[in-house]
Tab-separated table of C-alpha atoms in Angstrom:
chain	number	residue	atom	x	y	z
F	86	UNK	CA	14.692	-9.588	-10.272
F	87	UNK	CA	13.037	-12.977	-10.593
F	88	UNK	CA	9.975	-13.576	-9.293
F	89	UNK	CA	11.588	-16.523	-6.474
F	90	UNK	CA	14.066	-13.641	-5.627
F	91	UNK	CA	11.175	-11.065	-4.784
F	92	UNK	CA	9.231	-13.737	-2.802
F	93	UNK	CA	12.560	-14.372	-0.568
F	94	UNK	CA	12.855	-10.638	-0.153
F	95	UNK	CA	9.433	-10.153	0.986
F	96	UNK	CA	9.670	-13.276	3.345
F	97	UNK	CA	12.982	-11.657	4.786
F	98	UNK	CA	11.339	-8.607	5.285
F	99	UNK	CA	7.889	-10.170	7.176
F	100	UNK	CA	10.348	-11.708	9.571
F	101	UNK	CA	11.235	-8.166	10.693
F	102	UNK	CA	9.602	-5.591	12.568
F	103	UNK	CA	7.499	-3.990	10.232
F	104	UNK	CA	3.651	-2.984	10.116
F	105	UNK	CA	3.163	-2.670	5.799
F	106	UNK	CA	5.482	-3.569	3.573
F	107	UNK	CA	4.543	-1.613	0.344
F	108	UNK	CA	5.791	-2.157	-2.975
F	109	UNK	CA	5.071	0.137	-5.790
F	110	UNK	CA	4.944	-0.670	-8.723
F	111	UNK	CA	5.923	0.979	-12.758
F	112	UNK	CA	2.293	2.224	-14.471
F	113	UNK	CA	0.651	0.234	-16.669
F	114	UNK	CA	1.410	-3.931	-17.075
F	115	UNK	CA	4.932	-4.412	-17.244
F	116	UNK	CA	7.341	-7.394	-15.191
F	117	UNK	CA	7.997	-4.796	-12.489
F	118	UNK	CA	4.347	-4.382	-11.718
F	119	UNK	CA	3.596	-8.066	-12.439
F	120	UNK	CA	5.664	-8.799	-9.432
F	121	UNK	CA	4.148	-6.567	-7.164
F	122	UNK	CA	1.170	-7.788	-7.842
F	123	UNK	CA	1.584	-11.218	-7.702
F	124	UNK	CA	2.822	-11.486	-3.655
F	125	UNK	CA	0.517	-8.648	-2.869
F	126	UNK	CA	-2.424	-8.846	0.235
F	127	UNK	CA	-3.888	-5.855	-0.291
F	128	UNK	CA	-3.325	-3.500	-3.474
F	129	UNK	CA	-4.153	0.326	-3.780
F	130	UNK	CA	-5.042	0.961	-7.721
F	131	UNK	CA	-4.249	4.319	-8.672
F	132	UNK	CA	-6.240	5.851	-11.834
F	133	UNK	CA	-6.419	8.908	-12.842
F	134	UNK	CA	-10.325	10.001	-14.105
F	135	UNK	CA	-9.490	9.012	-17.959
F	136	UNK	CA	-10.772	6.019	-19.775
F	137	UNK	CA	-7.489	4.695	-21.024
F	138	UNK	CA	-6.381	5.067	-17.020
F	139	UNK	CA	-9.416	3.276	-16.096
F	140	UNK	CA	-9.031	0.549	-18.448
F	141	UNK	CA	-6.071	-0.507	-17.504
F	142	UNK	CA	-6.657	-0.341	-13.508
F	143	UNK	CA	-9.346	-2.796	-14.529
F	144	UNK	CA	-7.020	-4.719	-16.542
F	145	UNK	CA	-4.801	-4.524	-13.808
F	146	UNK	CA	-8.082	-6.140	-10.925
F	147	UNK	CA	-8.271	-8.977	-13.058
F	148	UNK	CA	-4.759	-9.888	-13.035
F	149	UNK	CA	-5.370	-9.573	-9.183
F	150	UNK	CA	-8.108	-11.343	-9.033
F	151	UNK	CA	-6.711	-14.438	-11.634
F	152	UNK	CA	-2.575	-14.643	-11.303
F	153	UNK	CA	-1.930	-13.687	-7.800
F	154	UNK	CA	-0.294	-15.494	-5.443
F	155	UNK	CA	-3.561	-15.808	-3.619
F	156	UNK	CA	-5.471	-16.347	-6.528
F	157	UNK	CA	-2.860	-19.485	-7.600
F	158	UNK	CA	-3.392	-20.993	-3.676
F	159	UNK	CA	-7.107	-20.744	-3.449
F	160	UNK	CA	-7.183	-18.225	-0.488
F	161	UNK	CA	-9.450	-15.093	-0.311
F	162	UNK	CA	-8.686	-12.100	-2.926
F	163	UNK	CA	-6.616	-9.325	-2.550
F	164	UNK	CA	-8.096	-6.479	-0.462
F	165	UNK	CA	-8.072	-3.379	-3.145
F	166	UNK	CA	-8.504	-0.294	-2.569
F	167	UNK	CA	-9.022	2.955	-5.469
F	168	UNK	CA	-6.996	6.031	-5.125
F	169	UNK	CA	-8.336	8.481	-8.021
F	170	UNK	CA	-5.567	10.997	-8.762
F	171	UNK	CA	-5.775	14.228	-10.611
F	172	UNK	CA	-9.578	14.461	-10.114
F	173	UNK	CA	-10.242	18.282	-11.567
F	174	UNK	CA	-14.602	18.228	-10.696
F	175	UNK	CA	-14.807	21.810	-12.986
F	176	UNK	CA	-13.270	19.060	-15.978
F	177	UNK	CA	-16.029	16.406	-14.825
F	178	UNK	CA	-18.323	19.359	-15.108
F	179	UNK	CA	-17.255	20.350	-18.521
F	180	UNK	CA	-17.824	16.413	-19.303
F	181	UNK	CA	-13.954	16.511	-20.073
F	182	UNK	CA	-13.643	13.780	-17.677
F	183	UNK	CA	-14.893	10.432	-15.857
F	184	UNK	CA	-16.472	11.490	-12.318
F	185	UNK	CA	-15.870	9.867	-9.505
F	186	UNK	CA	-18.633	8.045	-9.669
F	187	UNK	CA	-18.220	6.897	-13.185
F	188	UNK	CA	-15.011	5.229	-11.879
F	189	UNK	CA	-16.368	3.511	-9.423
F	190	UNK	CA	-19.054	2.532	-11.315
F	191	UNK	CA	-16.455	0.944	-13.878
F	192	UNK	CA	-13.902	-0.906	-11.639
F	193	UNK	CA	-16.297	-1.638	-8.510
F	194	UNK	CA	-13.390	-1.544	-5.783
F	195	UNK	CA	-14.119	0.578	-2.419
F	196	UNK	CA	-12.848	4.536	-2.887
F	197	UNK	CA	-9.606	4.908	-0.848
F	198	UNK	CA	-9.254	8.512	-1.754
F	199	UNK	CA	-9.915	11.433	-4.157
F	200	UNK	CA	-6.925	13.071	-4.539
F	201	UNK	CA	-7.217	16.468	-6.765
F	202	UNK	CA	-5.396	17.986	-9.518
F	203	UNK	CA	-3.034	20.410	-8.112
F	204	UNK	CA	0.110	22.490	-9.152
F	205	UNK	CA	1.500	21.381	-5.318
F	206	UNK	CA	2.038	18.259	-6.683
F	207	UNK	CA	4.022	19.557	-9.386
F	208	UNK	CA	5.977	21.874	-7.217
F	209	UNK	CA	7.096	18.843	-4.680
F	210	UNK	CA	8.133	17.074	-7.562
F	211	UNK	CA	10.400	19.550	-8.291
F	212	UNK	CA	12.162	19.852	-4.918
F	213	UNK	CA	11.950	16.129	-4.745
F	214	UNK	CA	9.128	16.209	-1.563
F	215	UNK	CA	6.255	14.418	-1.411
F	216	UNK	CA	3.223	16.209	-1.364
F	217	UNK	CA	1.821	15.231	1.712
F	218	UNK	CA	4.426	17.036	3.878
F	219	UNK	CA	2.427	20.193	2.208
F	220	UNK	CA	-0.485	20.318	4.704
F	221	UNK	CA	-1.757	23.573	3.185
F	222	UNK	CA	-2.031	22.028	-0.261
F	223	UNK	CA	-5.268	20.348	-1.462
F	224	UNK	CA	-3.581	17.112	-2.503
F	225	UNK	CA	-1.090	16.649	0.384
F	226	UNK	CA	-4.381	16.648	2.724
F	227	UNK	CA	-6.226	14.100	0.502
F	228	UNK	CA	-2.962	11.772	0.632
F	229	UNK	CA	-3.264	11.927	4.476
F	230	UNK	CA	-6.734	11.205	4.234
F	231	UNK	CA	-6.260	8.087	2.492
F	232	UNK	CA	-3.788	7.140	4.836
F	233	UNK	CA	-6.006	7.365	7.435
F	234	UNK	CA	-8.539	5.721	6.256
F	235	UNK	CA	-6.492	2.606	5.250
F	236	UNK	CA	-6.118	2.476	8.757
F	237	UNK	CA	-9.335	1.886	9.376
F	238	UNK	CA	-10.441	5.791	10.650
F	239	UNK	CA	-13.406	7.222	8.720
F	240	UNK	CA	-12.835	10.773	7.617
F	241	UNK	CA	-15.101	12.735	4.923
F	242	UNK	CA	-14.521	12.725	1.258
F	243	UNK	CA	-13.450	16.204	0.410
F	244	UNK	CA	-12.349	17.519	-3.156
F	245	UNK	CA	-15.305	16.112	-5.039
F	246	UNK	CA	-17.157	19.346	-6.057
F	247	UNK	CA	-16.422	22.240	-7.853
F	248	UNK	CA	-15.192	25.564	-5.384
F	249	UNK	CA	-17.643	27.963	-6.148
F	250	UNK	CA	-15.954	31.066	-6.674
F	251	UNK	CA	-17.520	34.100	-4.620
F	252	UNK	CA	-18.182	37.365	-5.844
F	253	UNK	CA	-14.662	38.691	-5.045
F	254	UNK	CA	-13.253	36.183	-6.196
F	255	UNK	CA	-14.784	36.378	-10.050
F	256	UNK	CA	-14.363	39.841	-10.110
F	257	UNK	CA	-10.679	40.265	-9.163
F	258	UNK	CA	-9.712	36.386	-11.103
F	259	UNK	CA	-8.997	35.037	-7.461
């Protein structure tokens, strides 16, 4: 798709009944994610706690910032928003990996949500469901916690510290 034939489909589709229109985009700086980011209002940067991740989400706030649409026309910046993915606090613990706060720290964009390394994720994958429909799983709660705060409802950050593992636990491997 060209870039005019994207803008005409988005147009088309803000003339309809719709409350978001969201377009994802490929990882990493490509045409497909170009695109996206160019006609976006608001953009949710997904990262995972690594600094190769990191430095391309930054990479990736520039080009928001410099060759958006509302960047080209003078009008305020895109609205972003960070989604951390596969945040594992034992690894950030272990210094195996960027804390939260480190990322923050680094790209400077308000935390969306924290969502945690989890074989659930994996498993919905599989059976081609997405996570979130798993309200027992870790991750599938942090995804609807990040939905609900993009709409505006404040909710706690959960996820962000290592489960301490209680005596029953260590001793039967639990």
């Amino acid at each position: 798709m060209t870039k005019e034939g994207v803008g005409r489909v988005l147009e088309e589709l803000k003339t309809m009944d719709f409350d978001f229109i969201i377009c994802d985009s490929p990882a990493g700086i490509e045409a497909g994610a170009l695109m996206a980011l160019y006609f976006a209002d608001e953009a949710i940067v997904t990262t995972n706690p690594e600094v190769s991740s990191v430095r391309d989400s930054d990479r990736i706030l520039g080009i928001l910032d410099s060759k958006s649409r509302r960047a080209e026309n003078g009008e305020e910046p895109v609205k972003t928003h960070l989604l951390l993915t596969r945040y594992n606090p034992a690894r950030v613990n272990r210094g195996e990996m960027l804390s939260v706060a480190d990322v923050e720290e680094i790209l400077r964009i308000p935390l969306l949500s924290v969502i945690p390394e989890s074989e659930s994720v994996l498993h919905a994958s599989n059976k081609g469901e997405p996570v979130i429909l798993d309200a027992e799983s870790d991750a599938g709660q942090a995804y609807s916690d990040a939905i609900s705060r993009l709409m505006g409802n404040e909710c706690p950050f959960r996820f962000l510290e290592e489960e301490k593992k209680g005596f029953l636990k260590r001793l039967f491997g639990g």
